[in-house]
């Protein structure tokens, strides 16, 4: 099971809950560190002068903060809000949401299988020997199936249930690229030629990408390729276009492609 270290490191981003607001700063608890206490001095709340702290933070509010000092002996953690960039805040919030979603998946599996806390911890520790975090592991499981966890020595029923629940709750990130195919044929069976070429392009299998072709207007068709990343999408698009082009050329039909922006 994922467990936070006893103390965060300087420069680390942490997720905190405001517990008390005073005239000189804010006391918080660090959610990822078992409720460890931290302090946000008034000078670290904003880049400008802060007269009323309550205008910036409220009790029970969740904040992304940066660790600026750690006293390991006294177990004191000083924090900053003003030093956290928008990009860092977004990245941390995404990390938190991913962790929460992963925890929800594993909790569901534990309840379905009636696992003990010790069994759950043992299985999660085995997974974390191979992955940086549980969400990354679940994404791999959704993408590759049970073979992703081969070699982890996990019970077959556990992996199967985990895969099922993960696929119910996690959608893999995708990208898509689009373009317009223009196709014309003067042959008596021109419609059949175009249909054959576009159907063949749509059936191309490359890196798990999905190819869809839809009618736009006379002689024009929209091709959309959806994949896990742009590299895979580009390869699939090239393969689909080459497939269609070969059929058009064989039948002396006109073919062109224009990339959409």
mmCIF file of C-alpha atoms in Angstrom:
data_model
loop_
_atom_site.group_PDB
_atom_site.id
_atom_site.type_symbol
_atom_site.label_atom_id
_atom_site.label_comp_id
_atom_site.label_asym_id
_atom_site.label_seq_id
_atom_site.Cartn_x
_atom_site.Cartn_y
_atom_site.Cartn_z
ATOM 1 C CA UNK A 1 0.000 0.000 0.000
ATOM 2 C CA UNK A 2 1.274 3.510 -0.800
ATOM 3 C CA UNK A 3 2.469 5.224 2.387
ATOM 4 C CA UNK A 4 3.864 8.716 2.724
ATOM 5 C CA UNK A 5 7.258 9.220 4.273
ATOM 6 C CA UNK A 6 7.421 10.565 7.832
ATOM 7 C CA UNK A 7 8.381 14.033 6.676
ATOM 8 C CA UNK A 8 8.247 15.820 3.312
ATOM 9 C CA UNK A 9 11.354 17.187 1.642
ATOM 10 C CA UNK A 10 12.172 20.836 0.994
ATOM 11 C CA UNK A 11 10.817 21.937 -2.376
ATOM 12 C CA UNK A 12 8.133 19.245 -2.378
ATOM 13 C CA UNK A 13 4.528 20.108 -3.215
ATOM 14 C CA UNK A 14 2.035 18.936 -0.600
ATOM 15 C CA UNK A 15 -1.737 18.848 -0.293
ATOM 16 C CA UNK A 16 -2.921 20.468 2.930
ATOM 17 C CA UNK A 17 -6.071 21.309 4.892
ATOM 18 C CA UNK A 18 -6.374 24.652 6.699
ATOM 19 C CA UNK A 19 -7.095 24.060 10.403
ATOM 20 C CA UNK A 20 -6.530 27.451 12.025
ATOM 21 C CA UNK A 21 -6.070 31.039 10.871
ATOM 22 C CA UNK A 22 -4.125 33.429 13.106
ATOM 23 C CA UNK A 23 -3.021 37.071 12.636
ATOM 24 C CA UNK A 24 0.496 35.909 11.721
ATOM 25 C CA UNK A 25 -0.169 32.848 9.612
ATOM 26 C CA UNK A 26 -2.089 29.664 8.935
ATOM 27 C CA UNK A 27 -1.843 26.231 10.534
ATOM 28 C CA UNK A 28 -2.518 23.265 8.283
ATOM 29 C CA UNK A 29 -2.392 19.489 8.313
ATOM 30 C CA UNK A 30 -0.652 17.623 5.491
ATOM 31 C CA UNK A 31 -3.143 15.154 4.021
ATOM 32 C CA UNK A 32 -0.484 12.883 2.507
ATOM 33 C CA UNK A 33 1.543 12.693 5.714
ATOM 34 C CA UNK A 34 -0.960 11.359 8.190
ATOM 35 C CA UNK A 35 -2.178 14.762 9.324
ATOM 36 C CA UNK A 36 1.310 16.098 10.098
ATOM 37 C CA UNK A 37 1.087 19.760 11.129
ATOM 38 C CA UNK A 38 2.541 22.543 9.017
ATOM 39 C CA UNK A 39 2.669 26.327 9.154
ATOM 40 C CA UNK A 40 2.103 28.907 6.430
ATOM 41 C CA UNK A 41 3.505 32.284 7.501
ATOM 42 C CA UNK A 42 1.620 35.391 6.409
ATOM 43 C CA UNK A 43 4.632 36.459 4.301
ATOM 44 C CA UNK A 44 4.328 33.243 2.255
ATOM 45 C CA UNK A 45 0.641 33.605 1.393
ATOM 46 C CA UNK A 46 0.875 36.112 -1.451
ATOM 47 C CA UNK A 47 3.463 38.121 -3.356
ATOM 48 C CA UNK A 48 1.689 41.304 -2.251
ATOM 49 C CA UNK A 49 0.990 42.718 1.212
ATOM 50 C CA UNK A 50 -1.552 40.645 3.116
ATOM 51 C CA UNK A 51 -3.683 42.553 5.609
ATOM 52 C CA UNK A 52 -6.513 40.068 6.039
ATOM 53 C CA UNK A 53 -5.518 36.414 5.737
ATOM 54 C CA UNK A 54 -9.155 35.323 5.520
ATOM 55 C CA UNK A 55 -9.394 37.018 2.133
ATOM 56 C CA UNK A 56 -6.909 34.463 0.800
ATOM 57 C CA UNK A 57 -7.643 31.257 2.710
ATOM 58 C CA UNK A 58 -10.514 29.805 4.733
ATOM 59 C CA UNK A 59 -10.662 27.165 7.447
ATOM 60 C CA UNK A 60 -11.032 23.618 6.061
ATOM 61 C CA UNK A 61 -9.875 24.816 2.627
ATOM 62 C CA UNK A 62 -7.612 22.477 0.660
ATOM 63 C CA UNK A 63 -4.366 24.036 -0.573
ATOM 64 C CA UNK A 64 -1.396 23.019 -2.678
ATOM 65 C CA UNK A 65 1.668 24.303 -0.828
ATOM 66 C CA UNK A 66 5.433 24.143 -1.255
ATOM 67 C CA UNK A 67 7.686 22.951 1.561
ATOM 68 C CA UNK A 68 10.342 25.593 2.248
ATOM 69 C CA UNK A 69 11.823 24.372 5.552
ATOM 70 C CA UNK A 70 11.750 21.127 7.525
ATOM 71 C CA UNK A 71 12.926 20.759 11.113
ATOM 72 C CA UNK A 72 13.320 17.010 11.454
ATOM 73 C CA UNK A 73 14.061 17.149 15.171
ATOM 74 C CA UNK A 74 11.003 19.207 16.103
ATOM 75 C CA UNK A 75 8.957 17.777 13.217
ATOM 76 C CA UNK A 76 8.017 21.251 12.037
ATOM 77 C CA UNK A 77 7.226 22.029 8.405
ATOM 78 C CA UNK A 78 7.157 25.575 7.017
ATOM 79 C CA UNK A 79 5.179 26.102 3.844
ATOM 80 C CA UNK A 80 4.572 28.602 1.063
ATOM 81 C CA UNK A 81 1.547 29.376 -1.058
ATOM 82 C CA UNK A 82 3.025 32.251 -3.042
ATOM 83 C CA UNK A 83 5.886 30.118 -4.374
ATOM 84 C CA UNK A 84 3.514 27.614 -5.993
ATOM 85 C CA UNK A 85 3.034 28.304 -9.711
ATOM 86 C CA UNK A 86 -0.247 27.703 -11.521
ATOM 87 C CA UNK A 87 1.378 24.878 -13.477
ATOM 88 C CA UNK A 88 2.617 23.222 -10.278
ATOM 89 C CA UNK A 89 -0.813 23.561 -8.690
ATOM 90 C CA UNK A 90 -2.532 21.935 -11.668
ATOM 91 C CA UNK A 91 0.006 19.102 -11.758
ATOM 92 C CA UNK A 92 -0.390 18.421 -8.041
ATOM 93 C CA UNK A 93 -4.188 18.455 -8.249
ATOM 94 C CA UNK A 94 -4.024 15.968 -11.127
ATOM 95 C CA UNK A 95 -1.753 13.748 -9.026
ATOM 96 C CA UNK A 96 -4.209 13.937 -6.111
ATOM 97 C CA UNK A 97 -7.189 13.091 -8.314
ATOM 98 C CA UNK A 98 -5.338 10.150 -9.855
ATOM 99 C CA UNK A 99 -4.401 8.842 -6.409
ATOM 100 C CA UNK A 100 -7.996 9.168 -5.191
ATOM 101 C CA UNK A 101 -9.330 7.351 -8.256
ATOM 102 C CA UNK A 102 -6.779 4.567 -7.829
ATOM 103 C CA UNK A 103 -7.662 4.213 -4.152
ATOM 104 C CA UNK A 104 -11.333 3.943 -5.082
ATOM 105 C CA UNK A 105 -10.552 1.107 -7.520
ATOM 106 C CA UNK A 106 -8.484 -0.851 -5.003
ATOM 107 C CA UNK A 107 -11.066 -0.330 -2.243
ATOM 108 C CA UNK A 108 -13.788 -1.670 -4.535
ATOM 109 C CA UNK A 109 -11.712 -4.762 -5.327
ATOM 110 C CA UNK A 110 -10.989 -5.353 -1.647
ATOM 111 C CA UNK A 111 -14.705 -5.272 -0.815
ATOM 112 C CA UNK A 112 -15.708 -7.504 -3.747
ATOM 113 C CA UNK A 113 -13.166 -10.157 -2.847
ATOM 114 C CA UNK A 114 -13.426 -9.765 0.921
ATOM 115 C CA UNK A 115 -9.699 -9.142 1.309
ATOM 116 C CA UNK A 116 -8.106 -8.329 4.636
ATOM 117 C CA UNK A 117 -6.090 -5.130 5.027
ATOM 118 C CA UNK A 118 -2.943 -7.263 5.197
ATOM 119 C CA UNK A 119 -3.748 -8.979 1.891
ATOM 120 C CA UNK A 120 -4.550 -5.668 0.223
ATOM 121 C CA UNK A 121 -1.295 -4.135 1.458
ATOM 122 C CA UNK A 122 0.707 -7.162 0.281
ATOM 123 C CA UNK A 123 -0.753 -7.027 -3.245
ATOM 124 C CA UNK A 124 -0.328 -3.269 -3.571
ATOM 125 C CA UNK A 125 3.273 -3.464 -2.366
ATOM 126 C CA UNK A 126 3.969 -6.058 -5.071
ATOM 127 C CA UNK A 127 2.505 -3.722 -7.699
ATOM 128 C CA UNK A 128 4.535 -0.757 -6.421
ATOM 129 C CA UNK A 129 7.720 -2.781 -6.844
ATOM 130 C CA UNK A 130 7.167 -2.366 -10.604
ATOM 131 C CA UNK A 131 5.288 0.948 -10.878
ATOM 132 C CA UNK A 132 5.818 4.475 -9.556
ATOM 133 C CA UNK A 133 2.231 4.723 -8.348
ATOM 134 C CA UNK A 134 -0.991 2.732 -8.323
ATOM 135 C CA UNK A 135 -2.748 4.822 -10.967
ATOM 136 C CA UNK A 136 0.078 4.228 -13.447
ATOM 137 C CA UNK A 137 -0.272 0.510 -12.756
ATOM 138 C CA UNK A 138 -4.014 0.615 -13.384
ATOM 139 C CA UNK A 139 -3.549 2.473 -16.675
ATOM 140 C CA UNK A 140 -1.131 -0.236 -17.806
ATOM 141 C CA UNK A 141 -3.600 -2.927 -16.742
ATOM 142 C CA UNK A 142 -6.428 -1.263 -18.686
ATOM 143 C CA UNK A 143 -4.229 -0.890 -21.778
ATOM 144 C CA UNK A 144 -2.560 -4.327 -21.805
ATOM 145 C CA UNK A 145 -4.857 -6.538 -19.775
ATOM 146 C CA UNK A 146 -3.744 -9.167 -17.259
ATOM 147 C CA UNK A 147 -0.426 -9.721 -19.053
ATOM 148 C CA UNK A 148 0.703 -6.340 -17.665
ATOM 149 C CA UNK A 149 0.913 -7.910 -14.212
ATOM 150 C CA UNK A 150 2.656 -11.119 -15.252
ATOM 151 C CA UNK A 151 5.557 -11.836 -12.940
ATOM 152 C CA UNK A 152 4.050 -10.010 -9.954
ATOM 153 C CA UNK A 153 2.873 -13.281 -8.386
ATOM 154 C CA UNK A 154 -0.627 -11.967 -7.756
ATOM 155 C CA UNK A 155 -3.695 -14.251 -7.530
ATOM 156 C CA UNK A 156 -5.453 -14.686 -10.876
ATOM 157 C CA UNK A 157 -8.836 -13.762 -9.396
ATOM 158 C CA UNK A 158 -7.391 -10.589 -7.888
ATOM 159 C CA UNK A 159 -5.858 -9.435 -11.180
ATOM 160 C CA UNK A 160 -9.040 -10.269 -13.120
ATOM 161 C CA UNK A 161 -11.223 -8.335 -10.680
ATOM 162 C CA UNK A 162 -8.793 -5.428 -10.597
ATOM 163 C CA UNK A 163 -8.802 -5.277 -14.400
ATOM 164 C CA UNK A 164 -12.602 -5.355 -14.507
ATOM 165 C CA UNK A 165 -13.029 -2.558 -11.958
ATOM 166 C CA UNK A 166 -10.233 -0.470 -13.487
ATOM 167 C CA UNK A 167 -11.877 -0.635 -16.909
ATOM 168 C CA UNK A 168 -15.155 0.498 -15.334
ATOM 169 C CA UNK A 169 -13.611 3.521 -13.649
ATOM 170 C CA UNK A 170 -10.549 4.593 -15.658
ATOM 171 C CA UNK A 171 -10.505 6.034 -19.156
ATOM 172 C CA UNK A 172 -7.113 6.090 -20.825
ATOM 173 C CA UNK A 173 -6.004 9.493 -22.145
ATOM 174 C CA UNK A 174 -6.165 9.780 -25.928
ATOM 175 C CA UNK A 175 -5.288 12.218 -28.707
ATOM 176 C CA UNK A 176 -6.775 12.564 -32.156
ATOM 177 C CA UNK A 177 -5.680 13.960 -35.490
ATOM 178 C CA UNK A 178 -7.957 14.806 -38.378
ATOM 179 C CA UNK A 179 -7.855 15.558 -42.058
ATOM 180 C CA UNK A 180 -9.967 15.670 -45.191
ATOM 181 C CA UNK A 181 -9.743 13.056 -47.922
ATOM 182 C CA UNK A 182 -10.918 14.088 -51.368
ATOM 183 C CA UNK A 183 -11.718 11.183 -53.683
ATOM 184 C CA UNK A 184 -13.212 11.041 -57.174
ATOM 185 C CA UNK A 185 -13.531 8.363 -59.840
ATOM 186 C CA UNK A 186 -14.884 8.531 -63.386
ATOM 187 C CA UNK A 187 -15.297 4.760 -63.598
ATOM 188 C CA UNK A 188 -18.825 3.321 -63.872
ATOM 189 C CA UNK A 189 -18.209 1.635 -60.531
ATOM 190 C CA UNK A 190 -16.543 4.720 -59.031
ATOM 191 C CA UNK A 191 -18.735 4.682 -55.920
ATOM 192 C CA UNK A 192 -17.700 1.100 -55.196
ATOM 193 C CA UNK A 193 -14.024 1.956 -55.660
ATOM 194 C CA UNK A 194 -14.232 4.848 -53.220
ATOM 195 C CA UNK A 195 -16.130 2.745 -50.701
ATOM 196 C CA UNK A 196 -13.592 -0.079 -50.975
ATOM 197 C CA UNK A 197 -10.658 2.280 -50.440
ATOM 198 C CA UNK A 198 -12.179 4.106 -47.473
ATOM 199 C CA UNK A 199 -13.371 0.888 -45.840
ATOM 200 C CA UNK A 200 -9.870 -0.556 -46.161
ATOM 201 C CA UNK A 201 -8.363 2.572 -44.619
ATOM 202 C CA UNK A 202 -10.819 2.452 -41.727
ATOM 203 C CA UNK A 203 -9.930 -1.167 -40.969
ATOM 204 C CA UNK A 204 -6.210 -0.474 -40.630
ATOM 205 C CA UNK A 205 -4.841 -1.722 -37.305
ATOM 206 C CA UNK A 206 -1.789 0.139 -36.059
ATOM 207 C CA UNK A 207 -0.713 0.415 -32.429
ATOM 208 C CA UNK A 208 -4.263 0.102 -31.157
ATOM 209 C CA UNK A 209 -5.325 3.327 -32.892
ATOM 210 C CA UNK A 210 -8.919 3.798 -34.017
ATOM 211 C CA UNK A 211 -9.580 5.099 -37.547
ATOM 212 C CA UNK A 212 -12.951 6.609 -38.456
ATOM 213 C CA UNK A 213 -13.984 8.037 -41.832
ATOM 214 C CA UNK A 214 -17.213 9.998 -42.258
ATOM 215 C CA UNK A 215 -18.864 11.717 -45.213
ATOM 216 C CA UNK A 216 -18.520 15.517 -45.332
ATOM 217 C CA UNK A 217 -19.687 16.712 -48.732
ATOM 218 C CA UNK A 218 -19.461 15.759 -52.391
ATOM 219 C CA UNK A 219 -16.172 13.856 -52.853
ATOM 220 C CA UNK A 220 -14.940 14.873 -49.373
ATOM 221 C CA UNK A 221 -14.531 12.672 -46.300
ATOM 222 C CA UNK A 222 -13.298 13.387 -42.778
ATOM 223 C CA UNK A 223 -10.715 10.955 -41.384
ATOM 224 C CA UNK A 224 -10.179 10.952 -37.606
ATOM 225 C CA UNK A 225 -7.483 8.884 -35.904
ATOM 226 C CA UNK A 226 -7.655 8.392 -32.131
ATOM 227 C CA UNK A 227 -4.708 6.892 -30.234
ATOM 228 C CA UNK A 228 -2.850 6.921 -26.932
ATOM 229 C CA UNK A 229 -0.326 9.467 -28.216
ATOM 230 C CA UNK A 230 0.521 11.472 -31.332
ATOM 231 C CA UNK A 231 3.310 9.144 -32.455
ATOM 232 C CA UNK A 232 0.933 6.189 -32.619
ATOM 233 C CA UNK A 233 -1.768 8.340 -34.239
ATOM 234 C CA UNK A 234 0.591 9.584 -36.960
ATOM 235 C CA UNK A 235 1.684 6.049 -37.816
ATOM 236 C CA UNK A 236 -1.913 4.873 -38.039
ATOM 237 C CA UNK A 237 -2.886 7.841 -40.209
ATOM 238 C CA UNK A 238 -0.004 7.164 -42.583
ATOM 239 C CA UNK A 239 -0.928 3.477 -42.802
ATOM 240 C CA UNK A 240 -4.599 4.270 -43.449
ATOM 241 C CA UNK A 241 -3.819 6.840 -46.141
ATOM 242 C CA UNK A 242 -1.347 4.520 -47.865
ATOM 243 C CA UNK A 243 -3.959 1.759 -47.892
ATOM 244 C CA UNK A 244 -6.569 4.001 -49.475
ATOM 245 C CA UNK A 245 -4.089 5.560 -51.890
ATOM 246 C CA UNK A 246 -2.972 2.193 -53.248
ATOM 247 C CA UNK A 247 -6.564 1.232 -54.094
ATOM 248 C CA UNK A 248 -7.304 4.600 -55.700
ATOM 249 C CA UNK A 249 -4.137 4.483 -57.812
ATOM 250 C CA UNK A 250 -4.824 0.916 -58.916
ATOM 251 C CA UNK A 251 -8.205 2.075 -60.208
ATOM 252 C CA UNK A 252 -7.000 5.381 -61.711
ATOM 253 C CA UNK A 253 -9.079 7.384 -59.228
ATOM 254 C CA UNK A 254 -8.229 10.846 -57.879
ATOM 255 C CA UNK A 255 -7.092 11.026 -54.258
ATOM 256 C CA UNK A 256 -5.783 13.836 -52.034
ATOM 257 C CA UNK A 257 -5.420 14.491 -48.325
ATOM 258 C CA UNK A 258 -5.380 17.787 -46.405
ATOM 259 C CA UNK A 259 -4.454 17.897 -42.722
ATOM 260 C CA UNK A 260 -6.894 19.731 -40.453
ATOM 261 C CA UNK A 261 -5.483 22.271 -38.036
#
